[in-house]
Short mmCIF file of C-alpha atoms in Angstrom, two decimals:
data_model
loop_
_atom_site.label_atom_id
_atom_site.label_comp_id
_atom_site.label_asym_id
_atom_site.label_seq_id
_atom_site.Cartn_x
_atom_site.Cartn_y
_atom_site.Cartn_z
CA MET A 1 -18.10 1.97 1.63
CA LYS A 2 -17.78 4.06 4.77
CA SER A 3 -16.61 1.08 6.86
CA LYS A 4 -13.18 1.41 5.24
CA LEU A 5 -12.83 4.85 6.83
CA SER A 6 -12.31 3.05 10.16
CA TRP A 7 -8.63 2.84 9.24
CA ILE A 8 -8.30 6.61 9.80
CA PRO A 9 -8.76 6.55 13.61
CA PHE A 10 -6.66 3.37 13.75
CA ILE A 11 -3.73 5.12 12.04
CA ILE A 12 -4.14 8.21 14.26
CA PHE A 13 -4.57 6.59 17.67
CA MET A 14 -2.38 3.48 17.39
CA PRO A 15 0.85 5.54 17.83
CA VAL A 16 -0.77 7.06 20.93
CA ALA A 17 -1.37 3.59 22.36
CA VAL A 18 2.22 2.54 21.58
CA PHE A 19 3.60 5.68 23.23
CA CYS A 20 1.52 5.14 26.35
CA ARG A 21 2.95 1.61 26.69
CA ILE A 22 6.60 2.56 26.19
CA ALA A 23 6.57 5.95 27.99
CA PRO A 24 6.84 4.50 31.55
CA ASN A 25 10.11 2.84 30.52
CA PHE A 26 11.71 6.18 29.57
CA PHE A 27 10.27 8.53 32.18
CA GLU A 28 10.10 8.22 35.94
CA GLU A 29 6.71 8.08 37.60
CA GLY A 30 5.07 11.50 37.68
CA HIS A 31 7.58 13.20 35.37
CA LEU A 32 5.68 12.81 32.10
CA PHE A 33 2.01 13.24 32.99
CA GLY A 34 2.47 14.65 36.49
CA LYS A 35 -0.24 12.57 38.13
CA GLY A 36 0.80 8.98 38.64
CA SER A 37 1.66 5.66 37.04
CA LEU A 38 -1.94 4.88 36.04
CA VAL A 39 -2.30 7.85 33.67
CA PRO A 40 -0.51 6.13 30.72
CA ASP A 41 -2.80 3.13 31.16
CA TYR A 42 -5.85 5.37 31.13
CA LEU A 43 -4.65 7.08 27.95
CA PHE A 44 -3.97 3.68 26.41
CA LEU A 45 -7.54 2.60 27.17
CA ALA A 46 -8.85 5.93 25.84
CA ALA A 47 -7.00 5.44 22.54
CA ALA A 48 -8.45 1.94 22.11
CA ALA A 49 -11.91 3.22 23.03
CA LEU A 50 -11.72 6.06 20.47
CA ILE A 51 -10.74 3.64 17.71
CA PHE A 52 -13.70 1.50 18.70
CA LEU A 53 -16.18 4.40 18.81
CA PHE A 54 -15.13 5.88 15.47
CA SER A 55 -15.28 2.43 13.89
CA VAL A 56 -18.80 1.99 15.22
CA LEU A 57 -19.76 5.37 13.74
CA PHE A 58 -18.35 4.70 10.28
CA CYS A 59 -19.78 1.18 10.12
CA ALA A 60 -23.20 2.39 11.27
CA LEU A 61 -23.27 4.89 8.38
CA ASP A 62 -22.30 2.21 5.86
CA SER A 63 -25.33 0.62 4.20
CA ARG A 64 -23.55 -0.76 1.13
CA ILE A 65 -21.07 -3.34 2.42
CA SER A 66 -22.17 -6.95 2.24
CA PRO A 67 -22.50 -8.88 5.53
CA TYR A 68 -20.81 -11.84 3.80
CA TYR A 69 -17.25 -12.12 2.59
CA PRO A 70 -15.94 -14.74 0.15
CA ARG A 71 -12.59 -16.07 1.30
CA ARG A 72 -9.55 -15.46 -0.86
CA ARG A 73 -6.13 -17.00 -1.10
CA ASN A 74 -3.92 -15.07 1.32
CA VAL A 75 -0.42 -16.51 1.72
CA LEU A 76 0.78 -13.86 4.18
CA ALA A 77 -2.18 -14.40 6.52
CA GLY A 78 -1.55 -18.16 6.28
CA ILE A 79 2.10 -17.77 7.31
CA VAL A 80 1.25 -15.53 10.27
CA GLY A 81 -1.53 -17.95 11.25
CA LEU A 82 0.90 -20.86 11.25
CA LEU A 83 3.34 -18.95 13.47
CA LEU A 84 0.47 -18.05 15.81
CA SER A 85 -0.62 -21.69 15.95
CA ILE A 86 2.93 -22.72 16.96
CA ALA A 87 2.87 -20.12 19.74
CA PHE A 88 -0.54 -21.33 20.94
CA ALA A 89 0.60 -24.96 20.93
CA ALA A 90 3.76 -24.14 22.92
CA ASP A 91 1.81 -22.01 25.39
CA GLY A 92 -0.88 -24.67 25.82
CA ALA A 93 1.60 -27.48 26.38
CA ASN A 94 3.61 -25.38 28.85
CA THR A 95 0.43 -24.42 30.72
CA LEU A 96 -0.76 -28.03 31.07
CA ILE A 97 2.68 -29.28 32.14
CA THR A 98 3.00 -26.50 34.71
CA VAL A 99 -0.46 -26.90 36.21
CA PHE A 100 -0.22 -30.68 36.57
CA GLY A 101 3.37 -30.49 37.82
CA SER A 102 2.45 -28.04 40.54
CA GLY A 103 0.09 -30.51 42.18
CA LYS A 104 -2.63 -27.84 42.45
CA PRO A 105 -4.67 -28.14 39.27
CA SER A 106 -7.07 -25.32 38.47
CA ALA A 107 -10.11 -25.93 36.28
CA LEU A 108 -9.76 -22.53 34.61
CA THR A 109 -6.07 -23.03 33.85
CA ILE A 110 -6.63 -26.56 32.53
CA ALA A 111 -9.45 -25.34 30.28
CA GLU A 112 -7.20 -22.56 28.99
CA GLY A 113 -4.38 -25.01 28.21
CA ILE A 114 -6.68 -27.42 26.37
CA LEU A 115 -8.28 -24.62 24.36
CA LEU A 116 -4.85 -23.27 23.45
CA VAL A 117 -3.91 -26.63 21.92
CA LEU A 118 -7.25 -26.89 20.10
CA SER A 119 -6.91 -23.31 18.84
CA ALA A 120 -3.49 -24.21 17.45
CA VAL A 121 -5.01 -27.10 15.50
CA VAL A 122 -7.84 -24.91 14.20
CA LEU A 123 -5.44 -22.14 13.13
CA ILE A 124 -3.25 -24.65 11.28
CA THR A 125 -6.29 -25.87 9.34
CA MET A 126 -7.51 -22.36 8.59
CA SER A 127 -4.04 -21.11 7.62
CA LEU A 128 -3.41 -23.97 5.20
CA SER A 129 -6.87 -23.43 3.74
CA SER A 130 -6.12 -19.72 3.31
CA MET A 131 -2.79 -20.44 1.62
CA PHE A 132 -3.85 -23.17 -0.82
CA ARG A 133 -7.62 -23.47 -1.19
CA GLY A 134 -8.86 -19.89 -1.07
CA ARG A 135 -12.47 -18.87 -1.55
CA ASN A 136 -14.00 -22.29 -2.27
CA SER A 137 -13.31 -23.52 1.27
CA LYS A 138 -15.86 -23.25 4.04
CA PRO A 139 -14.63 -24.24 7.53
CA ALA A 140 -16.97 -25.65 10.14
CA SER A 141 -18.59 -23.05 12.39
CA LEU A 142 -17.82 -24.96 15.59
CA LEU A 143 -14.11 -25.15 14.79
CA CYS A 144 -13.83 -21.47 13.90
CA VAL A 145 -15.26 -20.32 17.22
CA ILE A 146 -12.67 -22.21 19.35
CA PRO A 147 -10.07 -19.36 19.29
CA ALA A 148 -12.78 -16.95 20.46
CA VAL A 149 -13.68 -19.28 23.34
CA MET A 150 -10.00 -19.62 24.29
CA LEU A 151 -9.55 -15.85 24.38
CA ALA A 152 -12.71 -15.52 26.45
CA ILE A 153 -11.29 -18.00 29.01
CA ARG A 154 -8.03 -16.07 29.07
CA MET A 155 -9.99 -12.84 29.59
CA ILE A 156 -11.79 -14.40 32.56
CA SER A 157 -8.50 -15.70 33.96
CA CYS A 158 -6.98 -12.23 33.63
CA PHE A 159 -9.94 -10.68 35.43
CA VAL A 160 -9.83 -13.27 38.24
CA SER A 161 -6.14 -12.52 38.82
CA PHE A 162 -7.05 -8.92 39.69
CA THR A 163 -8.95 -10.07 42.77
CA THR A 164 -5.76 -11.15 44.52
CA ILE A 165 -3.67 -8.00 43.94
CA SER A 166 -4.02 -4.27 44.42
CA LEU A 167 -5.84 -2.31 41.74
CA LYS A 168 -2.74 -0.15 41.27
CA LEU A 169 -0.74 -3.25 40.34
CA ALA A 170 -3.45 -4.74 38.10
CA ASP A 171 -2.65 -4.61 34.39
CA VAL A 172 -6.04 -3.53 33.07
CA THR A 173 -4.64 -2.93 29.59
CA ALA A 174 -4.19 -6.68 29.08
CA LEU A 175 -7.87 -7.18 29.89
CA CYS A 176 -8.78 -4.59 27.25
CA CYS A 177 -6.73 -6.50 24.67
CA TYR A 178 -8.50 -9.78 25.35
CA VAL A 179 -11.97 -8.21 25.32
CA PHE A 180 -11.56 -6.81 21.81
CA ALA A 181 -9.71 -9.90 20.55
CA THR A 182 -12.47 -12.20 21.81
CA MET A 183 -15.16 -10.22 20.02
CA PHE A 184 -13.13 -10.03 16.82
CA PHE A 185 -12.49 -13.78 16.60
CA TYR A 186 -16.15 -14.47 17.25
CA HIS A 187 -17.25 -12.28 14.32
CA TYR A 188 -14.31 -13.60 12.28
CA SER A 189 -15.68 -17.12 12.72
CA VAL A 190 -19.16 -15.91 11.77
CA THR A 191 -17.78 -14.32 8.60
CA LEU A 192 -15.75 -17.36 7.53
CA SER A 193 -18.57 -19.80 8.22
CA VAL A 194 -21.13 -17.68 6.33
CA VAL A 195 -23.50 -17.74 9.28
CA GLU A 196 -26.53 -15.52 8.74
CA SER A 197 -25.63 -12.12 10.18
CA LYS A 198 -26.66 -8.55 9.47
CA SER A 199 -23.23 -7.01 10.04
CA GLY A 200 -20.58 -9.72 10.27
CA VAL A 201 -17.98 -7.90 8.15
CA LYS A 202 -18.70 -4.56 9.85
CA ASN A 203 -18.09 -6.07 13.29
CA CYS A 204 -14.71 -7.34 12.12
CA PHE A 205 -13.73 -3.70 11.60
CA VAL A 206 -15.41 -2.52 14.80
CA PHE A 207 -13.60 -4.99 17.10
CA GLY A 208 -10.60 -5.92 14.97
CA LEU A 209 -8.98 -2.49 14.69
CA PRO A 210 -8.96 -1.67 18.45
CA ALA A 211 -7.86 -5.26 19.16
CA ALA A 212 -4.95 -4.94 16.72
CA ALA A 213 -3.89 -1.54 18.07
CA SER A 214 -4.02 -2.55 21.74
CA MET A 215 -2.42 -6.00 21.30
CA LEU A 216 0.36 -4.72 19.04
CA ALA A 217 1.22 -1.88 21.46
CA TYR A 218 1.04 -4.14 24.52
CA GLY A 219 2.96 -7.07 23.06
CA ALA A 220 5.67 -5.00 21.37
CA ALA A 221 6.33 -3.01 24.57
CA LYS A 222 6.55 -6.21 26.63
CA LEU A 223 9.03 -7.78 24.21
CA ALA A 224 11.11 -4.62 23.89
CA PHE A 225 11.41 -3.76 27.60
CA GLY A 226 10.50 -6.94 29.47
CA PHE A 227 12.08 -9.73 27.43
CA ASN A 228 13.28 -12.62 29.60
CA ALA A 229 16.28 -14.28 27.96
CA GLY A 230 16.59 -16.86 30.76
CA ASP A 231 13.10 -18.33 30.30
CA LEU A 232 12.01 -18.00 26.69
CA LEU A 233 8.58 -19.53 27.28
CA SER A 234 7.75 -16.70 29.68
CA ASN A 235 7.74 -14.39 26.65
CA ILE A 236 5.17 -16.45 24.75
CA VAL A 237 2.14 -14.31 25.72
CA PRO A 238 3.44 -11.02 24.23
CA VAL A 239 4.58 -12.97 21.16
CA GLU A 240 1.01 -14.28 20.80
CA MET A 241 -0.32 -10.73 21.09
CA VAL A 242 1.96 -9.37 18.37
CA LEU A 243 1.17 -12.27 16.01
CA THR A 244 -2.56 -11.95 16.71
CA ALA A 245 -2.44 -8.22 15.94
CA LEU A 246 -0.58 -8.88 12.67
CA PHE A 247 -3.08 -11.60 11.73
CA ILE A 248 -6.00 -9.22 12.34
CA ILE A 249 -4.40 -6.39 10.36
CA ILE A 250 -3.61 -8.62 7.36
CA PHE A 251 -7.14 -10.01 7.31
CA LEU A 252 -8.73 -6.55 7.54
CA ILE A 253 -6.50 -5.26 4.72
CA GLU A 254 -7.76 -8.15 2.60
CA VAL A 255 -11.37 -7.34 3.47
CA THR A 256 -10.79 -3.65 2.74
CA ARG A 257 -9.50 -4.46 -0.75
CA HIS A 258 -12.10 -7.06 -1.71
CA ALA A 259 -15.28 -6.28 0.26
CA GLN A 260 -18.36 -6.27 -1.97
CA ASP A 261 -21.75 -4.58 -2.06
CA ARG A 262 -24.88 -6.16 -0.69
CA GLU A 263 -26.35 -6.54 -4.19
CA THR A 264 -23.35 -8.40 -5.61
CA LEU A 265 -23.41 -11.50 -3.39
CA THR A 266 -25.99 -14.17 -2.72
CA VAL A 267 -25.71 -17.19 -0.48
CA ILE A 268 -26.31 -20.64 -1.91
CA GLY A 269 -28.52 -22.53 0.52
CA VAL A 270 -30.32 -25.84 0.55
CA ASN A 271 -33.89 -26.01 1.78
CA ASP A 272 -34.36 -29.49 3.18
CA GLU A 273 -38.06 -28.96 3.85
CA ASP A 274 -38.92 -27.85 0.34
CA PRO A 275 -36.33 -28.92 -2.26
CA ALA A 276 -38.22 -26.98 -4.93
CA GLU A 277 -37.13 -23.76 -3.22
CA ASN A 278 -33.43 -24.54 -3.54
CA VAL A 279 -31.34 -21.97 -5.34
CA LYS A 280 -30.45 -22.93 -8.90
CA THR A 281 -26.85 -22.08 -9.68
CA GLN A 282 -24.59 -22.28 -12.65
CA GLU A 283 -22.53 -25.37 -13.21
CA ASN A 284 -19.24 -23.53 -12.76
CA VAL A 285 -20.13 -22.27 -9.27
CA ASP A 286 -18.46 -24.46 -6.64
CA GLY A 287 -18.44 -22.15 -3.64
CA PHE A 288 -21.13 -21.14 -1.21
CA LEU A 289 -21.16 -17.45 -2.20
CA VAL A 290 -22.22 -16.47 -5.71
CA SER A 291 -21.31 -13.12 -7.22
CA VAL A 292 -24.19 -11.64 -9.17
CA LYS A 293 -21.80 -9.50 -11.20
CA ASP A 294 -18.39 -10.49 -12.43
CA GLU A 295 -15.54 -8.65 -10.73
CA SER A 296 -14.28 -7.16 -13.99
CA GLU A 297 -17.77 -5.86 -14.74
CA ARG A 298 -17.96 -4.21 -11.34
CA GLU A 299 -14.60 -2.53 -11.79
CA ASP A 300 -15.47 -1.23 -15.26
CA GLU A 301 -18.94 -0.11 -14.27
CA ALA A 302 -19.24 3.65 -14.10
CA ALA A 303 -20.63 5.35 -11.04
CA SER A 304 -23.53 6.77 -13.05
CA SER A 305 -24.65 3.47 -14.56
CA TYR A 306 -28.33 2.61 -14.40
CA TYR A 307 -29.62 -0.47 -12.63
CA ALA A 308 -32.58 -2.63 -13.46
CA ASN A 309 -34.65 -1.09 -10.68
CA THR A 310 -34.21 2.50 -11.84
CA ASP A 311 -37.28 4.62 -11.19
CA THR A 312 -38.70 5.69 -14.57
CA THR A 313 -41.88 7.37 -13.35
CA ASP A 314 -41.12 10.78 -14.92
CA TYR A 315 -39.58 9.49 -18.15
CA LEU A 316 -41.15 9.93 -21.60
CA TYR A 317 -41.69 6.25 -22.15
CA ARG A 318 -43.15 3.30 -20.39
CA GLU A 319 -42.79 -0.44 -20.57
CA VAL A 320 -45.79 -2.20 -22.16
CA LYS A 321 -46.25 -5.95 -21.89
CA SER A 322 -48.47 -7.39 -24.55
CA GLU A 323 -49.01 -10.79 -26.04
CA GLU A 324 -49.91 -11.44 -29.65
CA PRO A 325 -52.81 -13.91 -29.88
CA ALA A 326 -52.32 -16.75 -32.30
CA GLY A 327 -53.92 -16.17 -35.71
CA GLU A 328 -54.67 -12.47 -35.13
CA SER A 329 -52.87 -9.38 -36.30
CA PHE A 330 -50.83 -7.56 -33.71
CA THR A 331 -51.95 -4.02 -32.89
CA PRO A 332 -49.47 -2.15 -30.70
CA ASP A 333 -50.77 -0.23 -27.70
CA THR A 334 -49.56 3.34 -28.21
CA GLU A 335 -51.44 4.98 -25.40
CA GLY A 336 -49.15 7.27 -23.45
CA TYR A 337 -46.59 7.61 -26.25
CA LEU A 338 -45.65 10.81 -28.04
CA THR A 339 -47.10 9.55 -31.33
CA ASP A 340 -50.40 7.87 -32.12
CA ALA A 341 -51.24 5.38 -34.80
CA VAL A 342 -53.32 6.97 -37.64
CA ALA A 343 -55.84 4.84 -39.43
CA GLU A 344 -55.79 4.77 -43.25
CA ASP A 345 -58.13 7.36 -44.84
CA LYS A 346 -60.16 5.82 -47.70
CA ASN A 347 -61.06 9.30 -49.12
CA ASP A 348 -57.41 10.17 -49.65
CA ASP A 349 -57.11 10.79 -53.44
CA ARG A 350 -53.34 11.12 -53.45
CA PRO A 351 -51.48 8.51 -55.54
CA LYS A 352 -50.04 5.54 -53.71
CA ASP A 353 -46.55 6.53 -54.68
CA TYR A 354 -46.99 10.10 -53.40
CA ALA A 355 -44.30 9.68 -50.79
CA SER A 356 -41.81 8.28 -53.29
CA ARG A 357 -42.38 11.20 -55.71
CA LEU A 358 -41.53 13.82 -53.12
CA ASP A 359 -37.83 13.48 -53.95
CA GLU A 360 -38.51 14.16 -57.65
CA ILE A 361 -40.50 17.27 -56.79
CA ASP A 362 -37.65 18.57 -54.63
CA LYS A 363 -35.19 18.04 -57.47
CA LEU A 364 -37.49 19.93 -59.89
CA ILE A 365 -37.82 22.88 -57.52
CA LEU A 366 -34.04 22.98 -57.15
CA GLU A 367 -33.53 23.07 -60.97
CA ILE A 368 -36.11 25.88 -61.43
CA SER A 369 -34.45 27.95 -58.70
CA GLU A 370 -31.01 27.54 -60.32
CA LYS A 371 -32.32 28.61 -63.77
CA SER A 372 -34.04 31.64 -62.29
CA ASP A 373 -30.73 32.72 -60.73
#
């Protein structure tokens, strides 16, 4: 599966993004790149864009990976999700208290605070489900998309803040982080909810890897060089970024290890209009995704194994379907085979046991040859 190759540009360009975020704290303006303070930001954006473009290329060349992914029990992702939900809840409560205490409520800020609290609740549910229930759980589509909506509101809020300050002072890198994170959580919700999609799992790689690289570099640099010990809640945004990046990386590692082919999964659906068209499943299938092949069979299957749809046009045999009528003798159809059926010749004067006496004749010839020697 070529989609897994998307990790290569992530591993190469993520250190570049981290360096571009921490370099301004070690070098004076103009000493490192010789142009100005915006050059590290441009290189940071270029690194994220290259991860995105290479991921798009590898995923576009991948025609094997299934667009659906059965959830698995992932304790580490559940723990990180719980920590992220705590950060969202604290940030949402602090935002709502601040905006109402200021006496100048803003609709965008209030919406962001409410969605932060709702996202915390959704992440708690999803994290507990990931830790204890595993693949048989299917969260509601509307609940899964709430974190994506919250990040979209935060992206809009970040963009609006640029209109009141100079472009040189605007932190465009934060906007880049929220753009990729919003798209990832949207496709993440599509994947978990098993919504019909042609490339749900691929898009998780396409948007998840640049989101993880940019958010991890941005958040870690903020915490390392801009930590505010006097007001701990002012550090909650970079903490959210680091936890979000870790959550994305852990999920994509899980998908990389357990992603399946298109032919190995089928979705169990219910046709309300025509119940006769409903998919018949085995009694031991409780989930919404059914694996056509058992996992052990797929692992043991050799790369050169033949499938049921193998083209046998040029082979020396063919499949013949015939039915034996009741009360009649069965005559096989041998047309196209290497041998033909020969009818019994009535004029053959050889004894019936001619074939059985061939062995005796061979033995006699052998004895005569030994005596002659």
